[in-house]
Tab-separated table of C-alpha atoms in Angstrom:
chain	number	residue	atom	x	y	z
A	1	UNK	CA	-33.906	54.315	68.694
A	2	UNK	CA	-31.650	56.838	69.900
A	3	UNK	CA	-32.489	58.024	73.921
A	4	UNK	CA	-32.928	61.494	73.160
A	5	UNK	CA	-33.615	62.716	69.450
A	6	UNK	CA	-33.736	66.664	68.624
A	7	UNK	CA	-33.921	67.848	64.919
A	8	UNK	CA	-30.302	69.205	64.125
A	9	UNK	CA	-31.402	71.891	62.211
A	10	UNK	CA	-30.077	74.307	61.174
A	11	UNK	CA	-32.613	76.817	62.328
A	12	UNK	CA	-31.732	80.259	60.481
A	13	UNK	CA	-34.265	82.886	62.226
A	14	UNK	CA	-33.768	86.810	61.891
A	15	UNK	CA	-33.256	88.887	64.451
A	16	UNK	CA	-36.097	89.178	66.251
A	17	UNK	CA	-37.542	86.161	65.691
A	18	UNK	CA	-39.214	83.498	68.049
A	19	UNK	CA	-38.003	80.061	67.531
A	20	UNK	CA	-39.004	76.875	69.082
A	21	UNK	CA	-36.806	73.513	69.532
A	22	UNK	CA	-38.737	70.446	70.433
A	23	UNK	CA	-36.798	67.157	71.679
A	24	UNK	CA	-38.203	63.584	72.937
A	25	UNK	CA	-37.115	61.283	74.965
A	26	UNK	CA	-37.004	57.302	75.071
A	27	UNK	CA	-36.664	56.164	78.771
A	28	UNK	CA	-39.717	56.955	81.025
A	29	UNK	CA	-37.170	56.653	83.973
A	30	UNK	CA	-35.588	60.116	82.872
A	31	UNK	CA	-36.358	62.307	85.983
A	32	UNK	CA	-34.289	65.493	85.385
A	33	UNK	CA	-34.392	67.343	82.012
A	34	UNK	CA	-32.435	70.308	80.816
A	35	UNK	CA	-31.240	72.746	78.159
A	36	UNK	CA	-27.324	73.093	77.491
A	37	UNK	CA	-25.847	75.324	75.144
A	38	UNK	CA	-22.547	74.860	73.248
A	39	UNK	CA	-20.890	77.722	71.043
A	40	UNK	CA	-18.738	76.235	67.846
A	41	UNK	CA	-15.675	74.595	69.985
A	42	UNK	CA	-16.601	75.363	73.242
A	43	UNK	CA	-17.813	73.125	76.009
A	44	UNK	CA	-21.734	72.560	76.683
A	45	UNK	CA	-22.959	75.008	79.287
A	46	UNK	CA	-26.106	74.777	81.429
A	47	UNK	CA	-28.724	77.141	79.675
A	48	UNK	CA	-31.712	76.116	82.023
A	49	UNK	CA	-33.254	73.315	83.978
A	50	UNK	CA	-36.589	72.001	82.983
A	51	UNK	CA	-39.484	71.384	84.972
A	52	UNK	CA	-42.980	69.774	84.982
A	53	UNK	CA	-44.946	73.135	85.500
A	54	UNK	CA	-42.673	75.008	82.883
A	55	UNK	CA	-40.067	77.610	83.489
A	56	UNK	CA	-39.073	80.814	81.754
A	57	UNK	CA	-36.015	82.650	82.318
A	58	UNK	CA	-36.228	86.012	80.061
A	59	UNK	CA	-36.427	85.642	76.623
A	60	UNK	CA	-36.339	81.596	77.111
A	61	UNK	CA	-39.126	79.142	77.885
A	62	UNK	CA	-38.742	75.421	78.618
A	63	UNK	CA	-41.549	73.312	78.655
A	64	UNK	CA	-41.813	69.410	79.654
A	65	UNK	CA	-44.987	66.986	78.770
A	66	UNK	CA	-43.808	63.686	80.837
A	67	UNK	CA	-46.898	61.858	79.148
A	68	UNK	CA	-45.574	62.479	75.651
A	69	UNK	CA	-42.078	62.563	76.880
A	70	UNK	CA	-41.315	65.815	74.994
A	71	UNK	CA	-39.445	68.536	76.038
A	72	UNK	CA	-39.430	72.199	74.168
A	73	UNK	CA	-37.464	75.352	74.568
A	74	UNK	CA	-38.928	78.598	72.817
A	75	UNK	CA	-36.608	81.390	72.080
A	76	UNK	CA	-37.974	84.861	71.908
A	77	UNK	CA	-36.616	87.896	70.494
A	78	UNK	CA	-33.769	86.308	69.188
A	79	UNK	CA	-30.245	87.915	69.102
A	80	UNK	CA	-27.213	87.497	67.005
A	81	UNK	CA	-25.550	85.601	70.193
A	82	UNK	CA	-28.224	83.263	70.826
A	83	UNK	CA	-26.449	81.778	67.917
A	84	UNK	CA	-25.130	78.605	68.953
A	85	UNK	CA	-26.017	74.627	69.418
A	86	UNK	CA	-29.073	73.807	72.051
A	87	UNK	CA	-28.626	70.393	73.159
A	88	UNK	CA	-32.116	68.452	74.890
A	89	UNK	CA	-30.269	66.523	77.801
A	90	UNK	CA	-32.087	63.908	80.387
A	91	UNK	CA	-30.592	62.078	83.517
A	92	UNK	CA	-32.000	60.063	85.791
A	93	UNK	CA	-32.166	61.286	89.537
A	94	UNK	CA	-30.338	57.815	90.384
A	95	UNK	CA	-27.156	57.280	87.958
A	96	UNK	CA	-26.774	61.656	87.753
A	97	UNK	CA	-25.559	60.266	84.060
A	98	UNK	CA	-27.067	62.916	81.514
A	99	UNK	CA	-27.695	61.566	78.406
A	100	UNK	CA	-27.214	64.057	75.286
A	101	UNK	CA	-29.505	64.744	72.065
A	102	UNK	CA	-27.410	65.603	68.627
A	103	UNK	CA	-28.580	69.108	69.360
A	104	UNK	CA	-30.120	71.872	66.967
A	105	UNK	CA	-27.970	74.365	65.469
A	106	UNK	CA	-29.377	77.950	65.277
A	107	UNK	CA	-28.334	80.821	63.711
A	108	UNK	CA	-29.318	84.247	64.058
A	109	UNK	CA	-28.896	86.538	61.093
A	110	UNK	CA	-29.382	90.055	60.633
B	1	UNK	CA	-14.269	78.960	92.036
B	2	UNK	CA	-11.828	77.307	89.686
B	3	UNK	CA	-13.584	74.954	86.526
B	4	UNK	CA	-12.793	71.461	85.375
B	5	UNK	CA	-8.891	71.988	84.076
B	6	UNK	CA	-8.179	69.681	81.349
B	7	UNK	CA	-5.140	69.072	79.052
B	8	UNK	CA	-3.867	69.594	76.541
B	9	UNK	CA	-6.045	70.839	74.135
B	10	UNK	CA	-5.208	69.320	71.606
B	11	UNK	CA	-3.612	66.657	69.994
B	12	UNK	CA	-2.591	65.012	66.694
B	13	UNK	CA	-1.552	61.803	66.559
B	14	UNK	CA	-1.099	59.016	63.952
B	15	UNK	CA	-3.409	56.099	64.012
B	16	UNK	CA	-2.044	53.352	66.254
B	17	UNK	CA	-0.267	55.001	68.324
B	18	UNK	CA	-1.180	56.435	72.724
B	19	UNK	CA	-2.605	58.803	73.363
B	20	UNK	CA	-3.740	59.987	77.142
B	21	UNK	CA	-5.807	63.181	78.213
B	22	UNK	CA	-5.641	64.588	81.862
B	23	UNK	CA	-8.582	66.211	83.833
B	24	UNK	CA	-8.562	67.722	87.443
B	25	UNK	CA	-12.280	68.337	88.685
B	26	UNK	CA	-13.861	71.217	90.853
B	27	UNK	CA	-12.932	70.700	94.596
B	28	UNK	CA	-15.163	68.767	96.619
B	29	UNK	CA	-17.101	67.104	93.441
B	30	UNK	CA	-17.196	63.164	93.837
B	31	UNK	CA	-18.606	62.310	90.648
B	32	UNK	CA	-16.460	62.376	87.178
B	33	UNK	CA	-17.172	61.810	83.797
B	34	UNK	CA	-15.531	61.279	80.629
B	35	UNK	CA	-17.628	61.681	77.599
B	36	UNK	CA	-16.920	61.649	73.355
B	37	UNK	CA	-18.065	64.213	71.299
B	38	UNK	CA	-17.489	63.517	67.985
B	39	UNK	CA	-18.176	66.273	65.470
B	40	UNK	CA	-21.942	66.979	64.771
B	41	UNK	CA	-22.943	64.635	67.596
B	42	UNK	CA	-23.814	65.384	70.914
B	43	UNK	CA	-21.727	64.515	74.353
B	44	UNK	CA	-21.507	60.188	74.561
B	45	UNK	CA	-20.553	58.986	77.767
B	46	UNK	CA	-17.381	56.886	78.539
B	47	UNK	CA	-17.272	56.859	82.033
B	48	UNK	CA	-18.587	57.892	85.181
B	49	UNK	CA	-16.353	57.872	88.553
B	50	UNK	CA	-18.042	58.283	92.213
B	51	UNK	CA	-14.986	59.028	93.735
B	52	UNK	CA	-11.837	56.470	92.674
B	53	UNK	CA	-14.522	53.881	91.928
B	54	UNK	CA	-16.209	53.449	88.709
B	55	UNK	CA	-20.301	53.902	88.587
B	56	UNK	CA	-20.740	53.060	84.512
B	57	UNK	CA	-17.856	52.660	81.870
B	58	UNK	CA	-20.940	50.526	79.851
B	59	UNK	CA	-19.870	52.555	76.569
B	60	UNK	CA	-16.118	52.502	77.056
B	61	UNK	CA	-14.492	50.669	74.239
B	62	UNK	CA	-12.622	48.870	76.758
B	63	UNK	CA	-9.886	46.900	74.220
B	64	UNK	CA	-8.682	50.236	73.369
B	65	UNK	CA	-9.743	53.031	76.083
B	66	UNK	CA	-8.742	52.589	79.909
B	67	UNK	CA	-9.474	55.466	82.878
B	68	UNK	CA	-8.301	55.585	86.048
B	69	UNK	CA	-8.932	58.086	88.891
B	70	UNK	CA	-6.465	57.446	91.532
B	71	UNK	CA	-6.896	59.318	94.996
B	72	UNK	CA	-10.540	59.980	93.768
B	73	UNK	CA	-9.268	63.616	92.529
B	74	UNK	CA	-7.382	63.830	88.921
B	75	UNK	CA	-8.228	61.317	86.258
B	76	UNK	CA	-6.641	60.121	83.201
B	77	UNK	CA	-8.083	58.997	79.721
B	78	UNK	CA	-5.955	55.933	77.773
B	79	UNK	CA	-6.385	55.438	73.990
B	80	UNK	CA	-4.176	52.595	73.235
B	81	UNK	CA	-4.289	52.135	70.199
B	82	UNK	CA	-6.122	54.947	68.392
B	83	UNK	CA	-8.395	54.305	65.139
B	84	UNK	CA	-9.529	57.356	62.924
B	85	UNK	CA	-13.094	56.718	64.554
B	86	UNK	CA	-11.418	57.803	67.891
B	87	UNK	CA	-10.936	61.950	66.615
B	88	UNK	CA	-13.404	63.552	68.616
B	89	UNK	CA	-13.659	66.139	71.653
B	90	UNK	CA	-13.145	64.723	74.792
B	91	UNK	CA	-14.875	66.057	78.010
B	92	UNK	CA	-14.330	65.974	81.340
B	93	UNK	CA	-17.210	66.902	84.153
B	94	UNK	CA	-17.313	66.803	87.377
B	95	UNK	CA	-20.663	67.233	89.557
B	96	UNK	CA	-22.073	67.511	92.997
B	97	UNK	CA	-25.907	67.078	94.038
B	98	UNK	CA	-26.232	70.175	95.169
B	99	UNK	CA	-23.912	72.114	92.123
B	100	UNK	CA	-25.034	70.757	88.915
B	101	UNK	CA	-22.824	69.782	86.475
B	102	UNK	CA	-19.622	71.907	85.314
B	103	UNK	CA	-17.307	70.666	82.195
B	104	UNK	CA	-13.757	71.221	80.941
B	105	UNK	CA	-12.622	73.071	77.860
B	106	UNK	CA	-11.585	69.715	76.406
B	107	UNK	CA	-9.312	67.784	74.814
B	108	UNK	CA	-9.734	67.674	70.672
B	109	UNK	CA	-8.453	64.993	69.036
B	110	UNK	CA	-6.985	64.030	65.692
B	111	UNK	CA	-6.135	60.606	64.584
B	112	UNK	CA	-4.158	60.507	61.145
């Protein structure tokens, strides 16, 4: 069983739209979560920090259930350049080694 | 603030033959990693460096990869010798506690 596992997608969502990417996670050790983002060929780039008690930053929304060890990140309003890869990453506080899902692709059209 | 500098860019090589990938961290960041990307996957780390010493190289393919981080600043990446399997992006990053994590551009590779 793979560490981290995030559907790959792809999401295609008009503009607009509100879209939702869910990840879990294998190792109940994980103590820092996050939300990268990587455009086609670029590197991955922090997009936000996860907590316990949720965290929103504009139009994005993380979410973290340590019991179900799930983590979510709802888009809203989407816009053409929200178009990218979302990668679900853990670490633990200890090793500061993050440990990548696949990612899920979306893409906003028109 | 300059990023993670990494070179070159890319790189096309035949399989069997060395290959090695350069990466100069942020200023002041102890900790270094090398991770694989291959295409459609997310980020797989190689290696992680705490200064010049080496914290977790448990998924380095170590008959064909080698790093080194001499001085506990630059680091290089070894493939010697490269499969197919090996064309992927490789990333450097470099992190403090207190600054998160920041990665380089990359490296993409192409084994033929």
């Amino acid at each position: 069983r793979k560490e981290v596992e995030q559907d790959p997608g792809p999401f295609n969502v008009p503009e607009g739209a509100t879209v939702a990417f869910n990840c879990t996670y294998s190792n109940s050790a994980s103590q820092s979560f996050f939300w990268y983002r990587q455009d086609c060929r670029k590197e991955p780039k922090l997009l936000m920090s996860v907590y316990s008690s949720g965290n929103e930053d504009g139009r994005f929304t993380a979410q973290l259930n340590r019991a179900s060890q799930y983590i979510s990140l709802l888009i809203r309003d989407s816009k053409l350049s929200d178009s990218a890869t979302y990668l679900c990453v853990v670490s633990n506080y200890n090793t500061d080694k993050l440990i990548f899902g696949t990612g899920t692709r979306l893409q906003v059209f028109p | 603030e300059a990023g993670v500098a990494q070179s070159p860019r890319y790189k096309i090589i035949e399989k069997r033959q060395s290959v090695a990938f350069w990466c100069n961290p942020i200023s002041g960041h102890a900790t270094l990693y090398w991770y694989q990307q291959i295409l459609g996957q997310g980020p797989k780390l190689l290696i992680q460096f705490q200064n010049n010493g080496v914290v977790d190289d448990s998924q380095l393919p170590k008959d064909r990869f080698s790093a080194e981080r001499l001085k506990g600043v630059d680091s290089t990446l070894k493939i010697q010798p490269a499969k197919l399997e090996d064309s992927a992006v490789y990333l450097c990053a470099s992190s403090r506690r207190t600054d998160g994590y920041t990665f380089g551009s990359g490296t993409r590779l192409t084994v033929v």
